[in-house]
Short mmCIF file of N, CA and C in Angstrom, two decimals:
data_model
loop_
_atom_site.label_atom_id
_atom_site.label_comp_id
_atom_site.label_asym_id
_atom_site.label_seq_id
_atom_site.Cartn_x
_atom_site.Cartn_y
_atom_site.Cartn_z
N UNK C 1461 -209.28 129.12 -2.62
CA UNK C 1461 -210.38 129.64 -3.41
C UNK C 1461 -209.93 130.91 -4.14
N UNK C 1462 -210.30 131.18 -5.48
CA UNK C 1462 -209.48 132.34 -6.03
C UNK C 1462 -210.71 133.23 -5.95
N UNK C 1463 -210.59 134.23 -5.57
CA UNK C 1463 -211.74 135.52 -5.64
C UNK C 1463 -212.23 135.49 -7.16
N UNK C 1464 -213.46 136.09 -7.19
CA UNK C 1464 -213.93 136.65 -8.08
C UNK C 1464 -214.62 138.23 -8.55
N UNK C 1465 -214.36 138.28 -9.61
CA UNK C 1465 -214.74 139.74 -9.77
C UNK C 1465 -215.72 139.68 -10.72
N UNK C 1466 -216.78 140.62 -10.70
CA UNK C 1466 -218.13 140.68 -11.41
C UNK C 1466 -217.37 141.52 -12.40
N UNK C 1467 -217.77 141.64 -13.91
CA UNK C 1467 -218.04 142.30 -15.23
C UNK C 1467 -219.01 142.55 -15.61
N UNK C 1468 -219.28 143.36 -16.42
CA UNK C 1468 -220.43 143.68 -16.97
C UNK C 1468 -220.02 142.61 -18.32
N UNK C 1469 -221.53 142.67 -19.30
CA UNK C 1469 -221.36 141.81 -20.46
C UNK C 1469 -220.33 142.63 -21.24
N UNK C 1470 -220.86 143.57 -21.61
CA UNK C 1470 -220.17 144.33 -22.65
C UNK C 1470 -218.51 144.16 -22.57
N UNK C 1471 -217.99 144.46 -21.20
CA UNK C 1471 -216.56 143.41 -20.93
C UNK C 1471 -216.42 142.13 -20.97
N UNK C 1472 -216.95 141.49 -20.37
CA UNK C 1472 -217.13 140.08 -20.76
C UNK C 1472 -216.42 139.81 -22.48
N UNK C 1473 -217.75 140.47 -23.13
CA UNK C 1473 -217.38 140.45 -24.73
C UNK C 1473 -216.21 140.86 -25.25
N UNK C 1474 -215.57 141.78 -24.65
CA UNK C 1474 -214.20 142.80 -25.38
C UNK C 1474 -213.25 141.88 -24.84
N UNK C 1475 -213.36 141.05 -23.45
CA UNK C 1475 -211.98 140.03 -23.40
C UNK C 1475 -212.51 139.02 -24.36
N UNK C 1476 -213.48 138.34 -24.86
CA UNK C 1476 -213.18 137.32 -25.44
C UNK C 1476 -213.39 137.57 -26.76
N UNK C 1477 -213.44 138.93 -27.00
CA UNK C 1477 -212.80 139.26 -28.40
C UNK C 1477 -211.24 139.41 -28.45
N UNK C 1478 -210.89 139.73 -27.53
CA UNK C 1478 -209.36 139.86 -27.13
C UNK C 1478 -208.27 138.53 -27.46
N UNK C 1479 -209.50 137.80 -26.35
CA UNK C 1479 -209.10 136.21 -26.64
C UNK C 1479 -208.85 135.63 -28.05
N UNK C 1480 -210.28 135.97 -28.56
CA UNK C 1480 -210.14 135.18 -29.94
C UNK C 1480 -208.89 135.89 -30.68
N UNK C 1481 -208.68 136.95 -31.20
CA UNK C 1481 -207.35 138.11 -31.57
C UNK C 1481 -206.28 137.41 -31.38
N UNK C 1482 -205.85 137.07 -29.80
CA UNK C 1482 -204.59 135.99 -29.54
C UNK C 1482 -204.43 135.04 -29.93
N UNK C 1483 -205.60 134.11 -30.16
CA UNK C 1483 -205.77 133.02 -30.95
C UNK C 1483 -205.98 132.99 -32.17
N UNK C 1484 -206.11 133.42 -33.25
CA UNK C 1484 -205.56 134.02 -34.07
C UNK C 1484 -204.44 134.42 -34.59
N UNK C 1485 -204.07 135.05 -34.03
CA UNK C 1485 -202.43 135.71 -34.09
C UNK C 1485 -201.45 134.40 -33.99
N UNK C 1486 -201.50 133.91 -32.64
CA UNK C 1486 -200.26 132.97 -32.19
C UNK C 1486 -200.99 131.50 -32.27
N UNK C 1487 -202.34 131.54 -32.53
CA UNK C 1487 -202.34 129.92 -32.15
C UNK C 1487 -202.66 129.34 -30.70
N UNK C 1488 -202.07 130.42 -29.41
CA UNK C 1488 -202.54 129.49 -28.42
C UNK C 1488 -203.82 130.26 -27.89
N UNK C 1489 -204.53 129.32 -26.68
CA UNK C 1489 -205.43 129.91 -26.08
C UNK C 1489 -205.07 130.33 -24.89
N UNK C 1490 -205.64 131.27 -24.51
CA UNK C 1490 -205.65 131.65 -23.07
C UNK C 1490 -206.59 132.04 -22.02
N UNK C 1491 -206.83 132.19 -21.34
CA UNK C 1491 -208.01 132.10 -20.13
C UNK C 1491 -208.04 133.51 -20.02
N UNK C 1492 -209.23 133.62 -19.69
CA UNK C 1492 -209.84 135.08 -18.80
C UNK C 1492 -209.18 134.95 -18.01
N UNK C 1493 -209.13 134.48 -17.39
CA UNK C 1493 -208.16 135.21 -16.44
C UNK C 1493 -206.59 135.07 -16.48
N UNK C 1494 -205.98 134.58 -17.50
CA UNK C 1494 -204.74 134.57 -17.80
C UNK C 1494 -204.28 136.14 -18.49
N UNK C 1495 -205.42 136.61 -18.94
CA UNK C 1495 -205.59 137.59 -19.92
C UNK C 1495 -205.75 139.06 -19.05
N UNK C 1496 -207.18 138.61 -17.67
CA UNK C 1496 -206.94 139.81 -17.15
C UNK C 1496 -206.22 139.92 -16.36
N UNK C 1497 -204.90 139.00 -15.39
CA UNK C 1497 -203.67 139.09 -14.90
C UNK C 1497 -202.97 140.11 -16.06
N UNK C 1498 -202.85 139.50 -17.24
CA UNK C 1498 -201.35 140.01 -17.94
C UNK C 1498 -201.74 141.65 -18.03
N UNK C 1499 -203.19 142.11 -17.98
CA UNK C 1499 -203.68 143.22 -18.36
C UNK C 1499 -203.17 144.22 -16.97
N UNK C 1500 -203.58 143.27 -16.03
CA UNK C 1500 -203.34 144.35 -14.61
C UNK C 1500 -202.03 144.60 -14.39
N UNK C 1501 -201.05 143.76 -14.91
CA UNK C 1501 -199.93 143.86 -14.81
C UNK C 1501 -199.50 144.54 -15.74
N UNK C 1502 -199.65 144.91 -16.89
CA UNK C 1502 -199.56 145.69 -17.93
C UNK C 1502 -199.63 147.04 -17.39
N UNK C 1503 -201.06 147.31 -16.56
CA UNK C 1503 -201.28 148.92 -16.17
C UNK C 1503 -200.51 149.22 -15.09
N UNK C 1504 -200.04 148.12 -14.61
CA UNK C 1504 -199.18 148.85 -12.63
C UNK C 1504 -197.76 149.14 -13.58
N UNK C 1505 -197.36 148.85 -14.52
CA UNK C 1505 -196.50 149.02 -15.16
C UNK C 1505 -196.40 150.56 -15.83
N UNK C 1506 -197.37 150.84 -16.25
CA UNK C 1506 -197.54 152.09 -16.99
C UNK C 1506 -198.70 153.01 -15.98
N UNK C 1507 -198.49 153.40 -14.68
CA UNK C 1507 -199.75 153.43 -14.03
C UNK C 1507 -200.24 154.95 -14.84
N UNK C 1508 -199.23 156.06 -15.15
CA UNK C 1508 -199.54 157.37 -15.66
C UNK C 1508 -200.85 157.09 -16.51
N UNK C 1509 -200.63 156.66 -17.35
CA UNK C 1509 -201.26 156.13 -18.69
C UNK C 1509 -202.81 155.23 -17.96
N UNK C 1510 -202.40 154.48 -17.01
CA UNK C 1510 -203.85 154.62 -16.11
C UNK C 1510 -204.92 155.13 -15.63
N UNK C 1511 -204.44 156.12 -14.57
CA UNK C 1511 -204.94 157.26 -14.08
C UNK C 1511 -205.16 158.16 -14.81
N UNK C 1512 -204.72 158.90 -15.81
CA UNK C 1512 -204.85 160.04 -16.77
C UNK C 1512 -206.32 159.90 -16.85
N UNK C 1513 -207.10 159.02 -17.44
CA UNK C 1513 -208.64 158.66 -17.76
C UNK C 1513 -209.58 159.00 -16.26
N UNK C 1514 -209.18 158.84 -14.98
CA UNK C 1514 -209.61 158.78 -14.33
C UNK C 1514 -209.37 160.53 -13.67
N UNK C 1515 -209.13 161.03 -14.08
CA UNK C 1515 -208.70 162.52 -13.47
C UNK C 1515 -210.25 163.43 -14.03
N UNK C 1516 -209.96 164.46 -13.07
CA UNK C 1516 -210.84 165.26 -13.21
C UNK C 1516 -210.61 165.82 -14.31
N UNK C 1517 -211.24 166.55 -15.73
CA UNK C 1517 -211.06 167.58 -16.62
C UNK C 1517 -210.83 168.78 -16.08
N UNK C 1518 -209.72 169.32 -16.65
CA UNK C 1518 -208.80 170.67 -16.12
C UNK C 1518 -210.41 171.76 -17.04
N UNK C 1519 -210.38 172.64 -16.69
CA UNK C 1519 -211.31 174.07 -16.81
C UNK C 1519 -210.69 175.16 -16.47
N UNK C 1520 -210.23 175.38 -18.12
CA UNK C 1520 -209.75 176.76 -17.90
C UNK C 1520 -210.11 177.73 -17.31
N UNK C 1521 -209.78 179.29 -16.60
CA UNK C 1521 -210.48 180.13 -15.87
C UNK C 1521 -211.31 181.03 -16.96
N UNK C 1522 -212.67 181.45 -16.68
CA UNK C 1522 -213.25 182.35 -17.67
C UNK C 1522 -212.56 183.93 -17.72
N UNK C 1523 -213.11 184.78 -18.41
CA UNK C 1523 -212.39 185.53 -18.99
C UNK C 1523 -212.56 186.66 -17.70
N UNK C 1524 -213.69 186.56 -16.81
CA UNK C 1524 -214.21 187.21 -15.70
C UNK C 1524 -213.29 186.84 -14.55
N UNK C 1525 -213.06 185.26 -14.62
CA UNK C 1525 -212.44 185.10 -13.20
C UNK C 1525 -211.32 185.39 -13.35
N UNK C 1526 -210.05 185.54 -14.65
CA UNK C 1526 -209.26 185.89 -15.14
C UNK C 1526 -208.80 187.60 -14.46
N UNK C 1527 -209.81 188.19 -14.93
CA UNK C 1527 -210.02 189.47 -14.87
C UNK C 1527 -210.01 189.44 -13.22
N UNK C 1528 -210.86 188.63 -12.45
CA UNK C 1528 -210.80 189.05 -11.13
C UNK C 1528 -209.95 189.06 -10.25
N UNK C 1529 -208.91 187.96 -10.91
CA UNK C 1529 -207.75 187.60 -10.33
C UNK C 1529 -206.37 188.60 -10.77
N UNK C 1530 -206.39 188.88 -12.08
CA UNK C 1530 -205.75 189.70 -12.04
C UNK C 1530 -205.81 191.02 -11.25
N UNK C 1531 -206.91 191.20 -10.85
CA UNK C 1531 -207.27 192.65 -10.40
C UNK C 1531 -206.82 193.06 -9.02
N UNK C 1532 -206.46 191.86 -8.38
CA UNK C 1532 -205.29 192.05 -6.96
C UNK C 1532 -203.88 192.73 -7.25
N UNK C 1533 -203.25 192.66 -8.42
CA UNK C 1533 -201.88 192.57 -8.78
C UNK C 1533 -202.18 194.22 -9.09
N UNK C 1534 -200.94 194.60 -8.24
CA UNK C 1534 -201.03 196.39 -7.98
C UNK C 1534 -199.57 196.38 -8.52
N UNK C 1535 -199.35 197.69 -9.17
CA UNK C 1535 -197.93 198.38 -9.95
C UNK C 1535 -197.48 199.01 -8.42
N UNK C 1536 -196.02 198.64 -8.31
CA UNK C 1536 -195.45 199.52 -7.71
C UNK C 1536 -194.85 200.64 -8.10
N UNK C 1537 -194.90 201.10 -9.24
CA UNK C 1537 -194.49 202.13 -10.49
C UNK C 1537 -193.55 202.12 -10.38
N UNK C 1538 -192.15 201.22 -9.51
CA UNK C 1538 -191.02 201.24 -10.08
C UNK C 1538 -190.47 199.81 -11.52
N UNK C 1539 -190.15 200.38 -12.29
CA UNK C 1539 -189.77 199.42 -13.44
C UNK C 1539 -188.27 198.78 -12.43
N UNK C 1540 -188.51 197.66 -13.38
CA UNK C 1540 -187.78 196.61 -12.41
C UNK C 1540 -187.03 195.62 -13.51
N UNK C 1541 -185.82 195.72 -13.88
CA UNK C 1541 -185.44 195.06 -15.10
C UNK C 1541 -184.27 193.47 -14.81
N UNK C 1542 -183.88 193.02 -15.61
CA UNK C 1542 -183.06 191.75 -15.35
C UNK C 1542 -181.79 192.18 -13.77
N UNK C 1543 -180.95 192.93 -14.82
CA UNK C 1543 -179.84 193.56 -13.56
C UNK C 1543 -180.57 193.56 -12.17
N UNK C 1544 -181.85 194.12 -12.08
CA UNK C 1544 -182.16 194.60 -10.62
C UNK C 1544 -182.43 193.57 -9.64
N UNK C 1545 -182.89 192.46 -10.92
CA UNK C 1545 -183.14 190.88 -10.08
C UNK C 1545 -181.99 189.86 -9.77
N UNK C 1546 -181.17 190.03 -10.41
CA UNK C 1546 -179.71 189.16 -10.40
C UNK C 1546 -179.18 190.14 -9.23
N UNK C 1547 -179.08 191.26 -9.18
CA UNK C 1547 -178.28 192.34 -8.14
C UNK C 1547 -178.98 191.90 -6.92
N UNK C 1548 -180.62 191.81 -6.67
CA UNK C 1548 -180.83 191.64 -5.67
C UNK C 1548 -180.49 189.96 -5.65
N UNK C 1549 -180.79 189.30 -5.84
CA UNK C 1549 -180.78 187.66 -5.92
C UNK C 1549 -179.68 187.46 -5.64
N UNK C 1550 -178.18 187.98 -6.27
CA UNK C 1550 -177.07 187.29 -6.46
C UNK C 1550 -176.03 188.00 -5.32
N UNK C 1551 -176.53 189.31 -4.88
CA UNK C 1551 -175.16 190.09 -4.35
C UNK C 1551 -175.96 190.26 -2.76
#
């Protein structure tokens, strides 16, 4: 028995606009579900390009929380230049 998966119409419609497009193009026909195999296999292929849509929207920090965060970061009033970081890092 092959499972089935529910669609909404509005999908329904966009594969067998899809469909008709292929048929068209090349001449042959192909099945819903020939169509949504090649599709799923299409996305495990490119999964980045998948998921991207499904991610949360990044939100930049406001100009306050910016400010609040910076406001931990204390001067040690010594200036501190390239040499002093390679000298400590390297030697």
């Amino acid at each position: 028995m092959v499972p089935s998966v529910t669609v909404t119409d509005r999908t329904k419609a966009h594969l067998e606009e899809l469909r008709a497009k292929i048929r068209l193009e090349t001449g042959r026909t192909v099945t819903q579900q020939e169509l949504l195999e090649w599709i799923v296999l299409e996305a495990v292929e490119s999964t980045d390009e998948l998921i991207d849509p499904f991610r949360d929207e990044f939100e930049p920090l406001t100009d306050d929380e910016i400010d609040r965060w910076l406001s931990g970061t204390v001067s040690s009033g010594v200036e501190t230049d390239e040499s002093d970081i390679d000298r400590f890092r390297y030697d």
